[in-house]
XYZ file of C-alpha atoms in Angstrom:
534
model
C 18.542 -5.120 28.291
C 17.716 -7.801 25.786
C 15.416 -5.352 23.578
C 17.740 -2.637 24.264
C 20.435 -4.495 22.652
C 18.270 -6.094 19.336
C 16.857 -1.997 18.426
C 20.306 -0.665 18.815
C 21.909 -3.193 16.659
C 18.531 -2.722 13.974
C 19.156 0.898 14.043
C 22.988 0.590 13.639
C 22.425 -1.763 10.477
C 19.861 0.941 9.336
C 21.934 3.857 9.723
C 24.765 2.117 7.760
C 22.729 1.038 5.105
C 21.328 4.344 4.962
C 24.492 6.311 4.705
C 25.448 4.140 2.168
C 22.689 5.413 -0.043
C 23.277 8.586 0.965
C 27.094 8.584 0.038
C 26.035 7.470 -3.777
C 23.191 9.887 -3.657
C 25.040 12.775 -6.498
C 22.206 13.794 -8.530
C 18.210 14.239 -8.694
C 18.246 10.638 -10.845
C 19.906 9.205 -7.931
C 17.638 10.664 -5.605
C 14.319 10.364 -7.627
C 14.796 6.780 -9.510
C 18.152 5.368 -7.883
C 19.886 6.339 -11.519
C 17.881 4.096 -12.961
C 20.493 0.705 -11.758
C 18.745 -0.987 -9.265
C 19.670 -4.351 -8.723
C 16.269 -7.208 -9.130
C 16.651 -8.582 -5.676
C 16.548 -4.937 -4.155
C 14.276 -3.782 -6.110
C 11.842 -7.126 -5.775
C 12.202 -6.986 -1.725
C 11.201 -3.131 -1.670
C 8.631 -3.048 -3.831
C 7.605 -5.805 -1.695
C 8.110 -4.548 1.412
C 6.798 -0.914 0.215
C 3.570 -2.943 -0.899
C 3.157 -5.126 2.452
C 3.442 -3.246 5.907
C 2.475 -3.164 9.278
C -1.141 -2.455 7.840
C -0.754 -5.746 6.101
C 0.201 -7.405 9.198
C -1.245 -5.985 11.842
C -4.330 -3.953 10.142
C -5.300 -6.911 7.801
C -3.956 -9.661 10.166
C -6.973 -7.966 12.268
C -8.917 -8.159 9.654
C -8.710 -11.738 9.184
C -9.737 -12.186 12.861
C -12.949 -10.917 12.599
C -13.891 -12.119 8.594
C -11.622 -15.207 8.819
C -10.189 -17.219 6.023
C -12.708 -15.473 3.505
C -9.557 -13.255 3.465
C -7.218 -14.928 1.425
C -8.529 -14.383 -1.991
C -6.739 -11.541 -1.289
C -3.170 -13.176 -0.968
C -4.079 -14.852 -4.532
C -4.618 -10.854 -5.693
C -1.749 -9.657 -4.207
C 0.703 -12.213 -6.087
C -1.638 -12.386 -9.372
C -2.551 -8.472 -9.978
C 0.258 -6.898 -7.610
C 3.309 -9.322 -8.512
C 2.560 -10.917 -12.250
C 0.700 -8.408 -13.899
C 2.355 -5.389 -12.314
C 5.492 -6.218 -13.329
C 5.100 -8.478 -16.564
C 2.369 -6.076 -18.268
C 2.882 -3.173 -16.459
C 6.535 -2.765 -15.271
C 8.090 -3.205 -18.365
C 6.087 -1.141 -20.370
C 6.199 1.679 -17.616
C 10.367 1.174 -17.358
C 10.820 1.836 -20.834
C 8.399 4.690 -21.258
C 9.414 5.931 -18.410
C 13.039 5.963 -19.707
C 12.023 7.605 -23.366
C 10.285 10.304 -21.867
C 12.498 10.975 -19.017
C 10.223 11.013 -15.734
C 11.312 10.636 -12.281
C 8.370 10.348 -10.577
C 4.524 8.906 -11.522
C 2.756 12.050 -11.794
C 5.460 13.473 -14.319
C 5.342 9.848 -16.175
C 1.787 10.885 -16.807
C 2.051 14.428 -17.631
C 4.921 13.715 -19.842
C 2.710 10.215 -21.885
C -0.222 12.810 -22.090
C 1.861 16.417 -22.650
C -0.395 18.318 -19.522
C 1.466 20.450 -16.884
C -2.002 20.265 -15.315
C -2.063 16.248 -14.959
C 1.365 16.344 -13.260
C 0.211 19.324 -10.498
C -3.363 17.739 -9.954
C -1.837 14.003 -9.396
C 0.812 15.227 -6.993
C -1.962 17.320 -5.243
C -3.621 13.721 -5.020
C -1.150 11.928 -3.613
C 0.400 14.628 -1.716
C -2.834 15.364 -0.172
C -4.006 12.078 0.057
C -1.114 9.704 1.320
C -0.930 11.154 4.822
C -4.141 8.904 5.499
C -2.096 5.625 4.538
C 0.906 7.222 6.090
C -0.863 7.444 9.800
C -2.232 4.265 9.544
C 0.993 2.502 9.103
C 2.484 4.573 12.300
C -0.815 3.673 13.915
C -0.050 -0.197 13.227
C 3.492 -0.032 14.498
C 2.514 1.735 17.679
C -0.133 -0.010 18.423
C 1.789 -3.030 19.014
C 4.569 -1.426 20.564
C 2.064 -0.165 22.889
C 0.433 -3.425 23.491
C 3.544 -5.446 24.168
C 6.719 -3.076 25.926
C 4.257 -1.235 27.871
C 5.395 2.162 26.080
C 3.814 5.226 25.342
C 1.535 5.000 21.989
C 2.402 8.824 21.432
C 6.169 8.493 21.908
C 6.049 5.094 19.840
C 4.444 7.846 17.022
C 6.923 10.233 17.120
C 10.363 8.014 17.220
C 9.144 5.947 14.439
C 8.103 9.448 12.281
C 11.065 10.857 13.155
C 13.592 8.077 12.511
C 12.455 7.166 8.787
C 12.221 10.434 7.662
C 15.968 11.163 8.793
C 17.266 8.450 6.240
C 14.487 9.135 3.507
C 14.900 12.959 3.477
C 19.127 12.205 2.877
C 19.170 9.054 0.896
C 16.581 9.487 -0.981
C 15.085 6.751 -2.941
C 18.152 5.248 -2.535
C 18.315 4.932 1.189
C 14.496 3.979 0.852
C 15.560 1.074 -1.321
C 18.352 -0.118 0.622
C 16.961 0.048 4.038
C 13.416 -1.782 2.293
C 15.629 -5.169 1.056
C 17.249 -5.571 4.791
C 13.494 -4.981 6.776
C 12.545 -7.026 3.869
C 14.386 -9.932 4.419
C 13.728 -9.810 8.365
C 10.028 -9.395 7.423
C 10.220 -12.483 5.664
C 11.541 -14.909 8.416
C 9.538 -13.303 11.413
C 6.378 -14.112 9.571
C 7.245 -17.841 8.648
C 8.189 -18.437 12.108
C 5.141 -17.071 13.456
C 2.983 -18.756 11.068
C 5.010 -22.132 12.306
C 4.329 -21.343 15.656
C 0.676 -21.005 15.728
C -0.314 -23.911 14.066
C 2.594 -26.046 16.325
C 1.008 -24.416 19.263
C -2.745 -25.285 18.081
C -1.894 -29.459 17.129
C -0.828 -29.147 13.832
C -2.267 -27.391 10.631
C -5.716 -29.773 10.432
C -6.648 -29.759 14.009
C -5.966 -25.690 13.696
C -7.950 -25.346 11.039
C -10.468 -27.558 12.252
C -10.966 -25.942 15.363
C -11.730 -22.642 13.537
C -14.153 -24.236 11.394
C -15.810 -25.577 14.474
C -16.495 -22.522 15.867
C -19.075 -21.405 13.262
C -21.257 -20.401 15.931
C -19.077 -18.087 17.688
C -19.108 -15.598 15.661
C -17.855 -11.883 15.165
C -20.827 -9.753 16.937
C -22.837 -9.492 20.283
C -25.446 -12.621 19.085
C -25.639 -14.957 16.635
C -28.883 -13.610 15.300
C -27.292 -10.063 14.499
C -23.999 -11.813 12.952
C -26.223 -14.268 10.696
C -27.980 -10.883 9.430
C -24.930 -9.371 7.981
C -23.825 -12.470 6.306
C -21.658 -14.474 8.570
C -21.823 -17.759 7.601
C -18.105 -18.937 9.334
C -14.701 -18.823 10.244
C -13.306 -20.917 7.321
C -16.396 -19.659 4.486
C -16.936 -16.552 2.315
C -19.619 -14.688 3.764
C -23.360 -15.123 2.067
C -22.750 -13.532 -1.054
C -24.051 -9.783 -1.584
C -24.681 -9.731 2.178
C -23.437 -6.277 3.824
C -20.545 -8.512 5.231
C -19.869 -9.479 1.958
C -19.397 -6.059 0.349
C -17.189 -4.963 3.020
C -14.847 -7.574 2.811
C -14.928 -8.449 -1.220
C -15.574 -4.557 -1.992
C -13.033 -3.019 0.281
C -10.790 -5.189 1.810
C -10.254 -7.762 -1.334
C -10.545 -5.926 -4.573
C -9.458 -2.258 -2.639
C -6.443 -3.320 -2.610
C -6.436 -6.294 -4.381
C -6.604 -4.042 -7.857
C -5.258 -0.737 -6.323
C -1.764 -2.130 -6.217
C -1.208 -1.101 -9.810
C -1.945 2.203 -9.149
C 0.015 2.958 -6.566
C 2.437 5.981 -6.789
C 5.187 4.603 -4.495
C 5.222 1.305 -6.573
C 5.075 2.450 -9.917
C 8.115 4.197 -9.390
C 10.544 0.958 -8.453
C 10.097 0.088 -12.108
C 11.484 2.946 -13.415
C 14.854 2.237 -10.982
C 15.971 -0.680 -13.056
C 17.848 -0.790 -16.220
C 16.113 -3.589 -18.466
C 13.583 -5.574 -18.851
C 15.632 -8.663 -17.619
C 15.624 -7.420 -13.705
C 11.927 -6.686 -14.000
C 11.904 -10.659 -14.910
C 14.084 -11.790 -12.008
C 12.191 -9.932 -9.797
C 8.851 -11.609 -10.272
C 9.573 -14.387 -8.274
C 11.386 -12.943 -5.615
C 8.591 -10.615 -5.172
C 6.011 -13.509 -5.406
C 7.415 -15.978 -2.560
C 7.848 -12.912 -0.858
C 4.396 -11.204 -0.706
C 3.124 -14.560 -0.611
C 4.858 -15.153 3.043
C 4.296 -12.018 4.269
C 0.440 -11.716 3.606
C -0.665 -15.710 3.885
C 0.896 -15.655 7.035
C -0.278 -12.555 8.850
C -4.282 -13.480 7.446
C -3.741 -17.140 8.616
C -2.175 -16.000 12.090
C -5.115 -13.566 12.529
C -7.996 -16.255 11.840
C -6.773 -19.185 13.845
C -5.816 -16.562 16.803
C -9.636 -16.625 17.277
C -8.876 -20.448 18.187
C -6.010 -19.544 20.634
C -8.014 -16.918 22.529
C -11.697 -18.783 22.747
C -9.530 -22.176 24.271
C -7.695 -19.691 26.657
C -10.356 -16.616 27.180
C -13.329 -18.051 25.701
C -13.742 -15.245 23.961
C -12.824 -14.293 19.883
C -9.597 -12.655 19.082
C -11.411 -8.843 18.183
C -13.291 -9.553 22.235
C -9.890 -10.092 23.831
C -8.187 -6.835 22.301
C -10.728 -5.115 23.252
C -12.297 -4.843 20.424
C -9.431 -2.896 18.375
C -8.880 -4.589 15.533
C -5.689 -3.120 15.016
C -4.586 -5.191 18.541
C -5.321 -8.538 17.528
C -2.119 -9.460 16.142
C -0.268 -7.590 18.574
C -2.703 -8.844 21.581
C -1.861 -12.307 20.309
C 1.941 -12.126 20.339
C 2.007 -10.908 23.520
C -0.430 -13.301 25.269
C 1.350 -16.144 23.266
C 4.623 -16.077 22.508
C 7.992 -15.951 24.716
C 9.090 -12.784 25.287
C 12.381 -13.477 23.191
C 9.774 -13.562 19.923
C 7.812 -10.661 21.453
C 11.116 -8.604 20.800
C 12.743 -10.127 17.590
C 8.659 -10.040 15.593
C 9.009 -5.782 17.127
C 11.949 -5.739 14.890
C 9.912 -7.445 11.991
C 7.143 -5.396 12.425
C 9.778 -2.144 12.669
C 11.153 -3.195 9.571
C 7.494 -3.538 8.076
C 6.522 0.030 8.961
C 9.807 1.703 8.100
C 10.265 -0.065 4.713
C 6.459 1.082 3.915
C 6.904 4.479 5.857
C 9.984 5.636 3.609
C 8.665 4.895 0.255
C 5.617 7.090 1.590
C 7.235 9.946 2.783
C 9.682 9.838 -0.207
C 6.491 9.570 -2.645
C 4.846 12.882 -0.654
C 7.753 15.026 -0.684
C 8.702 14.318 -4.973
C 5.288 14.968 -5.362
C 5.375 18.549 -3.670
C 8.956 19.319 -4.832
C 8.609 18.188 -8.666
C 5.248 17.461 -9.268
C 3.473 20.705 -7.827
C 6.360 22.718 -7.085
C 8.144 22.862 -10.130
C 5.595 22.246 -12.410
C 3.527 25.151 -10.813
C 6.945 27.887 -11.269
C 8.305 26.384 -13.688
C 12.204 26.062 -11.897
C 14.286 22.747 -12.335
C 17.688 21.674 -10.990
C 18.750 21.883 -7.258
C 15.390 22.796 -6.018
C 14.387 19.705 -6.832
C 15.745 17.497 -3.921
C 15.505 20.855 -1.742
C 11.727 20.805 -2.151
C 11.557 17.359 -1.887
C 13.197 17.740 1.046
C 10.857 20.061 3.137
C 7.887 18.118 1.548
C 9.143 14.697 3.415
C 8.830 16.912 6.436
C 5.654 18.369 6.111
C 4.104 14.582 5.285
C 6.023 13.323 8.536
C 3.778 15.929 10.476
C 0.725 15.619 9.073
C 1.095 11.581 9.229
C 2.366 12.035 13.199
C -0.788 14.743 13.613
C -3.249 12.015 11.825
C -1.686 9.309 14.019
C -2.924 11.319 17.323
C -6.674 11.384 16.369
C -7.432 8.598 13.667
C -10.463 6.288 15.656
C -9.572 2.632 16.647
C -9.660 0.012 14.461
C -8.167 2.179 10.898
C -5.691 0.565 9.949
C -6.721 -1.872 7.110
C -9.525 0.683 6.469
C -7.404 3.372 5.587
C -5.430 1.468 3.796
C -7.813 0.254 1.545
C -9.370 3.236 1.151
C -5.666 4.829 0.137
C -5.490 1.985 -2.356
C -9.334 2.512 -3.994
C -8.645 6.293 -4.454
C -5.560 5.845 -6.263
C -7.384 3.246 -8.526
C -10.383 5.507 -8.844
C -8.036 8.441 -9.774
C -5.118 6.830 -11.806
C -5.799 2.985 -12.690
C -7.898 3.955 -16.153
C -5.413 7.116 -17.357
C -2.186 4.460 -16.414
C -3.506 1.186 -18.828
C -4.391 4.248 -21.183
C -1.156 5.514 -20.996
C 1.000 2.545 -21.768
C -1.498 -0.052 -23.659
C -3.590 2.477 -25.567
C -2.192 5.316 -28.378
C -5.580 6.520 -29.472
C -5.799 8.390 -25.426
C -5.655 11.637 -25.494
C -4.529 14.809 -22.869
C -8.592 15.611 -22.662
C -9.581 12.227 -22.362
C -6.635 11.238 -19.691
C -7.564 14.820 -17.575
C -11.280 13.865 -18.119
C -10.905 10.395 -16.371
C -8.205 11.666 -13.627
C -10.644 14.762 -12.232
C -14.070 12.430 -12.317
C -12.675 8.761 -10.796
C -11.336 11.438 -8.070
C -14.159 13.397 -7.992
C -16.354 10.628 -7.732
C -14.361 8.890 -4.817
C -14.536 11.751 -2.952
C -18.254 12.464 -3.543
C -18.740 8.491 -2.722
C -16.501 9.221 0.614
C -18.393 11.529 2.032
C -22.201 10.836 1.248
C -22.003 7.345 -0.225
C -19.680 5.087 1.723
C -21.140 4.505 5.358
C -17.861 3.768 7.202
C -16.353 7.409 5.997
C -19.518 9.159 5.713
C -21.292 8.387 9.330
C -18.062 9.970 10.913
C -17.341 12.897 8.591
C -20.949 13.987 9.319
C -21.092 15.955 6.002
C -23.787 14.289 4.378
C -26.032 13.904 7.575
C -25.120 18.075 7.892
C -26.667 18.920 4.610
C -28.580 15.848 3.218
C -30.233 14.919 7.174
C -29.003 11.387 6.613
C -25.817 9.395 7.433
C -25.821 8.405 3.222
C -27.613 9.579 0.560
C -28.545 6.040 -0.430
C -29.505 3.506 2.827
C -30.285 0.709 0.788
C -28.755 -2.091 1.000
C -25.877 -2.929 -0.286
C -24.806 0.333 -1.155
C -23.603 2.064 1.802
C -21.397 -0.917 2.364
C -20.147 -0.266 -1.379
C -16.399 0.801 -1.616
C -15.878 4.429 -3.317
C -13.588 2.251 -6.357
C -16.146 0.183 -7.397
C -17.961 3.215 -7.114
C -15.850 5.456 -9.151
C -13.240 3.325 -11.243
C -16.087 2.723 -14.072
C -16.399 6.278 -14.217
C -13.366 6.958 -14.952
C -12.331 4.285 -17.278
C -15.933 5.929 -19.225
C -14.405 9.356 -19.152
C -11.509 8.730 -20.324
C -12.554 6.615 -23.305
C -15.894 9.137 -24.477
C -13.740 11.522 -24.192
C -10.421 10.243 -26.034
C -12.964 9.545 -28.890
C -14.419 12.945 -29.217
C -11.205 14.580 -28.917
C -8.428 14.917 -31.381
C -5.792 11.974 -31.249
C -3.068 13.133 -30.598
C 0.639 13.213 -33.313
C 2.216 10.756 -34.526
C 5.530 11.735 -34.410
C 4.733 11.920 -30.206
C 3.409 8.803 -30.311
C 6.032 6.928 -31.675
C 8.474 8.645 -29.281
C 6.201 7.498 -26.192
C 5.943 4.039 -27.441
C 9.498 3.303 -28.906
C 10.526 0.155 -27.634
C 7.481 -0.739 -25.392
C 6.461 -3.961 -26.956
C 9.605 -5.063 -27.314
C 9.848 -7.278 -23.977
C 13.642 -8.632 -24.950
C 16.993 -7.066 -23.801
C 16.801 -3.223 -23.199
């Protein structure tokens, strides 16, 4: 009755909110960039909560329960990379090119800095292609735990959670996205803190908790001490031993993945081009700072020192007692620990987690098939716009549910970072190009989008052990798992991989190419280092 009473009231607030947006929904600006009027405090708590979902706190708070504290270099990335430089060197400059070219989305912000039809069609095949896999994982992450702790269904938890966002994304628009993000935001926030509170309360205080997780150096994340040792393992409360294949994983994947990705990421860019100065961007810094620094140093701490909790109560680590799903630590934890008052309020939290994340998603992948491949491809503006959008928010919604029913245990922080590394790999060195450097060219941006995602998807499927060993494409036609077995490379992430090639491309080929006019130029670049006012 209890939880029947908190979801109705959620989904009542949600609804409002998101009829709201929809009522001041008139135009494609409205729907595409918000017309370009977004308030700092909304458009610091979505970005926010767009950047840090249920893969944040249940994939990565998983995470943290098998590589421990070693894990929060990436809260210092988040708030240094995705807060401070995102928005002070990147935000700004993106909001007011953004505004003297006239692009609504990411890929057409590119197209338009770089004059290519074929740069807007190829980075909304990217993303449009591509997202579903981040999509899935973040319905994975919320079902999971609603699985774990009300005893329901993991396939109908899928499907209600699809099917709700996409009714308020596909009407509202970015808008409704926006909206909806600041509330989920804001219960994100306080559901975090309090569980943070509680676990160090319940383990004697924040010394004897941490403490007790340094203590247990010797139980560690595999079958036998000897096996954990080998990989790098060196403790709960250490970085692994550096350049160890437990090292790469975590620094390579799971701490500059995402740590750097952030700035390329399609869903993200886009908030800055929803505000109408440079003075909101400003505002917003902090507010999204305290904020991502809450969310994420609260879900990694909470999924170290649960190892604590379950060794005193099962003697066994956290990743043993779910089973060995990372993906059910957090959730695993919450229900073994907690009353069952939290168990329902923290559903909400992580509810508004997914659904803030979930929205900006779907809204990403269906402007990316309306206006970036769509329109580009035949050419046709106006209505069709939001139209296409439209039935592209419903074709992500089904390939995210389909992905959802067949993704392997254990994916959630792994596809995320790997969603994070390709958009690096395919946008990060044409983006800095694009705003910081005049000299770049159309050949030399298209010449560092195709080979950083070329090369990510060559590193995917023969290169990268943890996508390549399932796939089965390299063992099909090269007779082993990776084409190199050496260590540490099949532990290498695909960005590290591919991000240098790209950033190569791009230059070489800017500087072989002829720059391009100055009379574009100056129209790209009008007003972009000027930081003050407008």
């Amino acid at each position: 009755m209890i939880l029947s009473i908190i979801c109705l009231i959620f989904l009542v607030i949600n609804g409002y909110v998101g009829y709201v947006a929809w009522r001041r929904t008139k135009s494609a600006d409205d729907y595409l960039v918000a017309g370009r009027e977004t308030h700092p405090f909304i458009m610091a708590l979505s970005y926010g909560a767009t950047f840090i979902s249920t893969a944040a706190i249940v994939g990565f708070g998983g995470v943290a329960a098998n590589y421990g504290m070693g894990i929060l270099w990436l809260v210092f990335l988040n708030i240094l990379i995705g807060i401070f430089i995102a928005f002070v060197f990147f935000g700004k400059r993106t909001r007011k090119m953004g505004h003297n070219l006239g692009a609504l989305t990411f890929p057409e912000f590119l197209s338009r800095r770089f004059d290519s039809r074929f740069i807007q069609y190829f980075s909304g095949a990217v993303i449009f292609i591509g997202m579903p896999l981040y999509a899935a994982v973040v319905l994975v992450g919320m079902a999971r735990f609603v699985e774990t702790t009300l005893q329901i269904d993991y396939n109908i938890a899928l499907v209600v959670m699809a099917v709700i966002v996409a009714a308020y994304v596909i009407f509202g628009g970015i808008r409704g996205v926006m909206y909806t993000d600041a509330l989920q935001g804001s219960i994100m926030f306080f559901g975090t803190i309090f569980l943070l509170i509680a676990i160090y309360w319940m383990l004697g205080g924040v010394v004897d908790a941490n403490q007790a997780l340094t203590n247990l150096v010797n139980v560690v994340p595999a079958n036998s001490t000897a096996a954990a040792t080998a990989t790098g393992f060196t403790g709960w409360t250490t970085m692994p031993s550096l350049g160890s294949p437990f090292w790469w994983t975590l620094v390579s994947s799971l701490i500059l993945g995402v740590g750097i990705g952030v700035l390329s990421q399609p869903q993200l860019v886009v908030r800055f081009m929803t505000v109408k100065s440079h003075r909101e961007l400003n505002r917003a810094v902090l507010i999204g700072g305290v904020f991502i620094f809450a969310i994420t140093f609260g879900a990694y701490v909470v999924g170290s020192l649960s190892n604590v909790y379950f060794f005193q109560t099962t003697g066994q680590t956290a990743v043993q007692a779910a089973g060995g799903n990372l993906d059910k630590v957090i959730p695993a934890f919450i229900a073994a620990a907690m009353p069952l008052w939290f168990t329902y309020l923290f559903m909400v939290a992580l509810l508004s987690a997914a659904m803030s994340t979930l929205s900006a998603q779907f809204h990403v992948q269906g402007t990316a098939f309306g206006r970036d491949i769509y329109e580009t491809l035949v050419r046709k503006t106006g209505g069709s716009s939001v139209r296409m959008a439209r039935i592209g928010i419903v074709i992500a919604v089904l390939i995210a549910v389909i992905m959802g029913f067949i993704l392997p245990s254990s994916i959630v922080a792994l596809g995320t970072s790997l969603w994070f590394g390709i958009t690096a790999a395919a946008f990060l060195a044409i983006y800095v190009a694009a705003i910081y450097w005049k000299r770049a060219t159309k050949e030399g941006a298209i010449a560092g989008l195709v080979s950083g995602a070329a090369v990510s998807l060559f590193w995917l499927l023969f290169g990268f052990k943890k996508t390549a060993e399932p796939l089965g494409v390299s063992k099909a036609l090269m007779g082993q798992s990776t084409i190199i077995t050496s260590v540490p490379w099949p532990t290498v992430d695909p960005m590290i991989v591919a991000l240098p090639v790209a950033v190569v491309a791009t230059i070489v080929v800017s500087l072989l190419t002829k720059p391009p006019e100055k009379e574009f130029i100056d129209k790209c670049f009008q007003g972009v280092d000027r930081f003050k006012g407008k």
